[in-house]
Amino acid sequence: MRLLTHNMLSSNIKGVTNGFPLLIEVEKVVEKQVDFNEDFLRNMFPKIEWKALVEASRTMGYTELPENAESSMLDSDEFLRKFHHALIELHLEEGALVCPETGRKFPVNKGIPNMLLHEDEV
Amino acid sequence: MKLKQLEGLLGSLDQFENPKIELEQYPTGPHIASRLLYTAENSFGDVENKVVADFGCGCGTLGLAAALLGADHVIGLDIDTESLEIASSNADDLDLDMDFVHCDIKNLKWQDRIVDTVVMNPPFGTRRKGADMDFLFVALKVASNAVYSLHKTTTRDHVKRTALRDYNAVSAEVLCELRFDVPQLYKFHKKKEVDVAVDLWRFVPKKDGEKHL
């Protein structure tokens, strides 16, 4: 699972109001190289919850993203490459996503998060 | 990529080994899948450089077709582990990147600004009534540009009315009518192969800010 996907997912347990972003427990991270696409990054930037991406990438061991970002930074090639790496090259392969409100864990196996709910959580 | 090439590549994908009737698992054939994505890209520009989600992805045919046509990020969602495993190995075979999420579409809670396009071949709702409309409801909340979906032609009026009136779609258009061949997958199928008439729909959701769901 890429951090781009992580940036969309919320805890979907019934009654949870602040389910975003999910915390990450890391067992294994893999990096897969992807072609650099500047237009895509520019297009994604305003849609991304930056703080969630920064936190998630740090948990995954990547500490290069600045705490705060604004669109003027998109002119910097260095910034774009870091953004690219964090957003789509880091994969959570094994571990868990954790609901920030209840602490409920959603396991991640072979890169696939299991967001299925128990009956009493729907 | 040419339509024929796309159809050919999709024809090489592995499909369900043990399809589950309760989930109405019928593979999306390469003919329909290639036309759905080809139309989305060539008539509307909804695929290349977009974020595409495949709802109820099964073996990943629609999502992988989107990746082949240049989608930048593709996410496949399904409730069934076995399907996700097949889809994931299909992605590896084609050397394509696709993310997967194991979830029940109707309980999905998603930030609604990132996904541009949702593509889906939902359960038609013959086993569990309304299953296809549950998918459509969530798809129209998640997508910011367009939703492409297949529904039985017999339900056309109902789909249109519900999408426009209850699901906040600003447009709901049948692009073409297709034949969905249902091979004899399950024991209760008496005939060897049956054609079902299905509509290929394109729905446009309300833009952010206009949504009040």
Short mmCIF file of C-alpha atoms in Angstrom, two decimals:
data_model
loop_
_atom_site.label_atom_id
_atom_site.label_comp_id
_atom_site.label_asym_id
_atom_site.label_seq_id
_atom_site.Cartn_x
_atom_site.Cartn_y
_atom_site.Cartn_z
CA MET A 1 0.00 0.00 0.00
CA ARG A 2 1.34 3.38 -1.04
CA LEU A 3 1.02 6.42 1.18
CA LEU A 4 -1.21 7.96 -1.48
CA THR A 5 -3.78 5.29 -0.65
CA HIS A 6 -3.15 5.84 3.06
CA ASN A 7 -3.97 9.50 2.52
CA MET A 8 -7.52 8.56 1.47
CA LEU A 9 -8.42 5.93 4.02
CA SER A 10 -10.32 6.66 7.22
CA SER A 11 -11.37 4.44 10.06
CA ASN A 12 -14.86 3.36 9.13
CA ILE A 13 -15.99 2.03 12.50
CA LYS A 14 -19.48 3.08 13.47
CA GLY A 15 -19.48 6.08 15.77
CA VAL A 16 -15.91 7.15 15.06
CA THR A 17 -15.79 10.84 14.16
CA ASN A 18 -12.06 11.49 13.84
CA GLY A 19 -10.93 8.45 11.90
CA PHE A 20 -8.31 10.25 9.80
CA PRO A 21 -5.43 9.80 9.42
CA LEU A 22 -4.92 6.20 10.39
CA LEU A 23 -1.75 5.60 12.40
CA ILE A 24 0.74 3.15 10.98
CA GLU A 25 2.48 0.23 12.64
CA VAL A 26 5.39 -0.91 10.56
CA GLU A 27 6.70 -4.42 10.28
CA LYS A 28 8.05 -4.19 6.78
CA VAL A 29 8.42 -1.39 4.25
CA VAL A 30 9.38 -1.93 0.63
CA GLU A 31 10.44 0.64 -1.93
CA LYS A 32 9.42 0.29 -5.55
CA GLN A 33 10.83 2.67 -8.08
CA VAL A 34 8.24 4.49 -10.17
CA ASP A 35 8.74 6.85 -13.11
CA PHE A 36 8.82 10.45 -11.99
CA ASN A 37 5.80 12.39 -13.26
CA GLU A 38 5.86 16.06 -12.43
CA ASP A 39 2.40 16.88 -13.74
CA PHE A 40 0.86 14.18 -11.60
CA LEU A 41 2.60 15.51 -8.49
CA ARG A 42 1.48 19.07 -9.16
CA ASN A 43 -2.05 17.85 -9.64
CA MET A 44 -1.98 15.76 -6.45
CA PHE A 45 -0.36 18.32 -4.20
CA PRO A 46 -3.47 20.40 -3.38
CA LYS A 47 -5.50 17.24 -2.74
CA ILE A 48 -3.11 15.66 -0.26
CA GLU A 49 -3.39 16.08 3.49
CA TRP A 50 0.21 17.12 3.94
CA LYS A 51 0.50 16.52 7.69
CA ALA A 52 -0.82 12.99 7.30
CA LEU A 53 1.73 12.28 4.57
CA VAL A 54 4.61 13.69 6.62
CA GLU A 55 3.67 11.68 9.71
CA ALA A 56 3.12 8.50 7.72
CA SER A 57 6.41 8.77 5.84
CA ARG A 58 8.29 9.39 9.10
CA THR A 59 6.75 6.31 10.64
CA MET A 60 7.96 4.43 7.59
CA GLY A 61 11.49 5.68 8.18
CA TYR A 62 11.60 8.48 5.59
CA THR A 63 12.31 11.83 7.24
CA GLU A 64 13.05 14.10 4.28
CA LEU A 65 9.66 15.79 3.89
CA PRO A 66 9.38 19.29 5.37
CA GLU A 67 6.90 19.81 8.19
CA ASN A 68 4.92 22.32 6.16
CA ALA A 69 4.59 22.71 2.43
CA GLU A 70 3.07 25.25 0.09
CA SER A 71 2.52 25.26 -3.64
CA SER A 72 5.50 27.52 -4.37
CA MET A 73 7.73 24.60 -3.34
CA LEU A 74 6.57 22.71 -6.41
CA ASP A 75 9.10 24.75 -8.41
CA SER A 76 11.89 22.90 -6.65
CA ASP A 77 12.96 19.68 -8.31
CA GLU A 78 14.41 18.48 -5.03
CA PHE A 79 11.09 18.93 -3.26
CA LEU A 80 9.18 17.18 -6.05
CA ARG A 81 11.46 14.17 -5.89
CA LYS A 82 11.00 13.81 -2.16
CA PHE A 83 7.24 14.21 -2.52
CA HIS A 84 7.26 11.59 -5.29
CA HIS A 85 9.23 9.16 -3.17
CA ALA A 86 7.02 9.50 -0.10
CA LEU A 87 3.75 9.46 -2.00
CA ILE A 88 4.14 6.55 -4.39
CA GLU A 89 7.44 4.73 -3.89
CA LEU A 90 7.15 3.74 -0.24
CA HIS A 91 4.91 0.75 0.37
CA LEU A 92 3.71 -0.60 3.67
CA GLU A 93 4.08 -4.31 3.01
CA GLU A 94 3.42 -5.76 6.47
CA GLY A 95 2.06 -4.08 9.58
CA ALA A 96 -1.19 -2.42 10.58
CA LEU A 97 -3.28 0.70 10.27
CA VAL A 98 -4.60 1.89 13.59
CA CYS A 99 -7.80 3.86 14.19
CA PRO A 100 -6.69 7.10 15.90
CA GLU A 101 -9.82 7.21 18.03
CA THR A 102 -10.35 3.63 19.20
CA GLY A 103 -6.95 2.01 18.68
CA ARG A 104 -8.56 -0.76 16.64
CA LYS A 105 -5.98 -2.32 14.31
CA PHE A 106 -6.53 -3.03 10.65
CA PRO A 107 -3.86 -5.54 9.63
CA VAL A 108 -1.82 -5.09 6.47
CA ASN A 109 -0.64 -8.31 4.85
CA LYS A 110 1.24 -8.54 1.56
CA GLY A 111 0.64 -4.85 1.10
CA ILE A 112 -3.15 -5.12 1.39
CA PRO A 113 -4.90 -3.43 4.32
CA ASN A 114 -7.89 -5.32 5.67
CA MET A 115 -10.57 -2.73 6.44
CA LEU A 116 -13.37 -5.25 6.95
CA LEU A 117 -15.40 -4.50 10.07
CA HIS A 118 -16.75 -6.86 12.70
CA GLU A 119 -20.51 -7.07 12.96
CA ASP A 120 -20.70 -4.81 16.01
CA GLU A 121 -18.64 -2.11 14.30
CA VAL A 122 -20.94 -1.56 11.32
CA MET B 1 -2.64 1.66 -27.07
CA LYS B 2 -5.11 0.21 -29.58
CA LEU B 3 -8.40 -1.27 -28.43
CA LYS B 4 -7.47 -4.70 -29.81
CA GLN B 5 -4.15 -4.68 -27.96
CA LEU B 6 -5.87 -3.75 -24.72
CA GLU B 7 -8.47 -6.48 -25.16
CA GLY B 8 -5.72 -8.99 -25.92
CA LEU B 9 -3.74 -8.16 -22.78
CA LEU B 10 -6.86 -8.36 -20.61
CA GLY B 11 -7.68 -11.72 -22.13
CA SER B 12 -4.46 -13.11 -20.65
CA LEU B 13 -5.46 -12.39 -17.04
CA ASP B 14 -6.28 -15.13 -14.57
CA GLN B 15 -9.91 -15.27 -13.46
CA PHE B 16 -11.75 -16.66 -10.44
CA GLU B 17 -10.88 -20.27 -9.65
CA ASN B 18 -13.81 -20.80 -7.31
CA PRO B 19 -16.34 -18.05 -7.96
CA LYS B 20 -18.61 -17.24 -5.01
CA ILE B 21 -22.25 -16.90 -5.88
CA GLU B 22 -23.15 -14.93 -2.76
CA LEU B 23 -20.85 -12.18 -4.04
CA GLU B 24 -22.15 -12.54 -7.60
CA GLN B 25 -18.64 -13.06 -8.87
CA TYR B 26 -18.71 -13.05 -12.62
CA PRO B 27 -15.52 -12.14 -14.41
CA THR B 28 -15.61 -8.93 -16.44
CA GLY B 29 -14.75 -10.17 -19.91
CA PRO B 30 -11.94 -8.53 -21.87
CA HIS B 31 -14.42 -7.34 -24.51
CA ILE B 32 -16.51 -5.29 -22.10
CA ALA B 33 -13.60 -4.19 -19.91
CA SER B 34 -11.55 -2.89 -22.82
CA ARG B 35 -14.51 -0.97 -24.24
CA LEU B 36 -15.40 0.55 -20.89
CA LEU B 37 -11.92 1.92 -20.27
CA TYR B 38 -11.27 2.82 -23.88
CA THR B 39 -14.42 4.94 -23.98
CA ALA B 40 -13.57 6.54 -20.63
CA GLU B 41 -10.18 7.58 -21.93
CA ASN B 42 -10.82 8.42 -25.56
CA SER B 43 -14.20 10.09 -25.31
CA PHE B 44 -13.84 11.76 -21.92
CA GLY B 45 -10.16 11.79 -20.86
CA ASP B 46 -11.03 10.21 -17.51
CA VAL B 47 -8.13 7.73 -17.26
CA GLU B 48 -4.68 8.94 -18.29
CA ASN B 49 -2.86 10.79 -15.48
CA LYS B 50 -5.83 10.21 -13.19
CA VAL B 51 -6.37 8.41 -9.91
CA VAL B 52 -8.74 5.55 -10.64
CA ALA B 53 -10.52 3.25 -8.18
CA ASP B 54 -11.95 -0.12 -9.20
CA PHE B 55 -14.87 -0.99 -6.90
CA GLY B 56 -15.41 -4.71 -6.40
CA CYS B 57 -12.32 -5.28 -8.49
CA GLY B 58 -12.49 -9.09 -8.46
CA CYS B 59 -9.52 -10.26 -10.48
CA GLY B 60 -8.59 -6.68 -11.28
CA THR B 61 -9.57 -6.53 -14.95
CA LEU B 62 -10.99 -2.98 -15.01
CA GLY B 63 -8.33 -1.50 -12.76
CA LEU B 64 -5.52 -3.08 -14.75
CA ALA B 65 -7.09 -1.83 -17.97
CA ALA B 66 -6.99 1.67 -16.45
CA ALA B 67 -3.32 1.21 -15.54
CA LEU B 68 -2.58 0.04 -19.10
CA LEU B 69 -4.21 3.20 -20.45
CA GLY B 70 -1.96 5.41 -18.34
CA ALA B 71 -3.79 5.99 -15.05
CA ASP B 72 -1.25 7.27 -12.54
CA HIS B 73 -2.54 5.47 -9.50
CA VAL B 74 -5.04 2.65 -9.43
CA ILE B 75 -6.68 1.19 -6.35
CA GLY B 76 -8.69 -2.02 -6.42
CA LEU B 77 -11.18 -2.69 -3.63
CA ASP B 78 -12.84 -6.00 -2.91
CA ILE B 79 -14.42 -7.88 -0.04
CA ASP B 80 -12.92 -11.20 -1.06
CA THR B 81 -9.33 -12.18 -0.16
CA GLU B 82 -8.96 -14.74 -2.92
CA SER B 83 -9.95 -12.21 -5.58
CA LEU B 84 -7.43 -9.73 -4.27
CA GLU B 85 -4.70 -12.34 -4.41
CA ILE B 86 -5.50 -13.15 -8.03
CA ALA B 87 -5.75 -9.45 -8.90
CA SER B 88 -2.43 -8.76 -7.26
CA SER B 89 -0.68 -11.54 -9.17
CA ASN B 90 -2.34 -10.35 -12.41
CA ALA B 91 -0.83 -6.92 -11.74
CA ASP B 92 2.59 -8.51 -11.23
CA ASP B 93 2.25 -10.50 -14.45
CA LEU B 94 1.60 -7.32 -16.43
CA ASP B 95 4.29 -5.48 -14.48
CA LEU B 96 1.80 -2.85 -13.37
CA ASP B 97 1.48 -1.09 -10.04
CA MET B 98 -1.88 -1.23 -8.36
CA ASP B 99 -2.84 -0.80 -4.71
CA PHE B 100 -5.49 -2.97 -3.11
CA VAL B 101 -7.79 -2.52 -0.14
CA HIS B 102 -9.73 -5.36 1.43
CA CYS B 103 -13.07 -3.85 2.38
CA ASP B 104 -16.82 -3.87 2.05
CA ILE B 105 -17.68 -1.12 -0.42
CA LYS B 106 -20.87 -0.15 1.35
CA ASN B 107 -18.98 0.56 4.59
CA LEU B 108 -16.19 2.45 2.91
CA LYS B 109 -15.23 5.76 4.45
CA TRP B 110 -12.97 7.73 2.21
CA GLN B 111 -11.57 11.20 1.81
CA ASP B 112 -13.46 12.29 -1.27
CA ARG B 113 -11.01 14.60 -3.01
CA ILE B 114 -8.31 12.30 -4.36
CA VAL B 115 -10.01 9.75 -6.61
CA ASP B 116 -10.88 11.17 -10.01
CA THR B 117 -12.64 8.23 -11.60
CA VAL B 118 -14.39 5.13 -10.29
CA VAL B 119 -14.78 2.15 -12.63
CA MET B 120 -16.83 -0.85 -11.61
CA ASN B 121 -18.69 -3.94 -12.61
CA PRO B 122 -20.86 -4.20 -9.51
CA PRO B 123 -22.83 -7.24 -8.42
CA PHE B 124 -26.01 -6.85 -10.45
CA GLY B 125 -28.17 -7.31 -7.41
CA THR B 126 -29.88 -10.48 -8.56
CA ARG B 127 -28.82 -12.35 -5.41
CA ARG B 128 -29.02 -9.46 -2.99
CA LYS B 129 -31.37 -6.77 -4.19
CA GLY B 130 -29.86 -3.32 -4.45
CA ALA B 131 -26.24 -4.46 -4.22
CA ASP B 132 -25.37 -2.55 -7.40
CA MET B 133 -27.03 0.61 -6.11
CA ASP B 134 -25.04 0.44 -2.85
CA PHE B 135 -21.89 0.47 -4.95
CA LEU B 136 -23.14 3.37 -7.05
CA PHE B 137 -24.04 5.42 -3.99
CA VAL B 138 -20.52 5.13 -2.57
CA ALA B 139 -18.87 5.59 -5.98
CA LEU B 140 -20.63 8.90 -6.49
CA LYS B 141 -19.43 10.08 -3.10
CA VAL B 142 -15.81 9.07 -3.71
CA ALA B 143 -15.26 10.10 -7.35
CA SER B 144 -14.60 13.73 -8.22
CA ASN B 145 -14.83 13.39 -12.03
CA ALA B 146 -16.84 10.42 -13.20
CA VAL B 147 -18.18 6.97 -12.43
CA TYR B 148 -18.32 4.23 -15.07
CA SER B 149 -20.51 1.31 -14.22
CA LEU B 150 -22.44 -1.62 -15.68
CA HIS B 151 -26.06 -2.27 -14.77
CA LYS B 152 -28.66 -4.58 -16.23
CA THR B 153 -30.57 -2.92 -19.03
CA THR B 154 -33.85 -3.95 -17.39
CA THR B 155 -33.06 -1.59 -14.49
CA ARG B 156 -32.30 1.45 -16.66
CA ASP B 157 -35.10 3.74 -15.48
CA HIS B 158 -34.53 2.92 -11.85
CA VAL B 159 -30.77 3.53 -12.08
CA LYS B 160 -31.23 6.87 -13.78
CA ARG B 161 -33.89 8.12 -11.40
CA THR B 162 -32.04 7.06 -8.27
CA ALA B 163 -28.67 8.44 -9.39
CA LEU B 164 -30.10 11.86 -10.23
CA ARG B 165 -32.62 12.18 -7.44
CA ASP B 166 -31.00 10.43 -4.47
CA TYR B 167 -27.27 10.13 -5.16
CA ASN B 168 -26.48 13.69 -6.22
CA ALA B 169 -25.37 12.83 -9.74
CA VAL B 170 -25.49 15.82 -12.09
CA SER B 171 -25.71 13.56 -15.11
CA ALA B 172 -26.42 9.90 -15.76
CA GLU B 173 -25.97 8.71 -19.31
CA VAL B 174 -26.08 5.31 -20.98
CA LEU B 175 -23.10 5.20 -23.34
CA CYS B 176 -23.97 1.90 -24.95
CA GLU B 177 -25.71 -1.39 -24.45
CA LEU B 178 -23.49 -4.45 -24.26
CA ARG B 179 -23.94 -8.18 -24.06
CA PHE B 180 -22.48 -9.63 -20.90
CA ASP B 181 -21.87 -13.29 -21.49
CA VAL B 182 -22.33 -15.24 -18.32
CA PRO B 183 -20.50 -18.52 -18.73
CA GLN B 184 -21.80 -21.60 -16.97
CA LEU B 185 -19.96 -20.98 -13.71
CA TYR B 186 -22.43 -22.17 -11.14
CA LYS B 187 -24.38 -25.37 -10.80
CA PHE B 188 -27.75 -23.64 -10.96
CA HIS B 189 -26.94 -22.37 -14.45
CA LYS B 190 -28.84 -24.67 -16.78
CA LYS B 191 -27.68 -23.25 -20.08
CA LYS B 192 -24.10 -23.33 -21.22
CA GLU B 193 -23.77 -19.63 -21.71
CA VAL B 194 -26.28 -16.83 -21.33
CA ASP B 195 -26.20 -13.30 -22.66
CA VAL B 196 -27.40 -10.59 -20.34
CA ALA B 197 -28.07 -7.12 -21.74
CA VAL B 198 -26.18 -4.54 -19.72
CA ASP B 199 -25.83 -0.78 -20.00
CA LEU B 200 -22.51 0.98 -19.79
CA TRP B 201 -23.19 4.12 -17.76
CA ARG B 202 -21.28 7.29 -17.17
CA PHE B 203 -22.28 9.29 -14.11
CA VAL B 204 -20.95 12.69 -13.17
CA PRO B 205 -20.95 13.47 -9.46
CA LYS B 206 -21.49 16.91 -8.00
CA LYS B 207 -18.22 18.76 -7.54
CA ASP B 208 -16.81 19.35 -4.05
CA GLY B 209 -18.65 22.04 -2.23
CA GLU B 210 -21.88 21.12 -3.98
CA LYS B 211 -22.06 17.84 -2.16
CA HIS B 212 -24.40 17.60 0.72
CA LEU B 213 -24.50 13.98 1.64
#
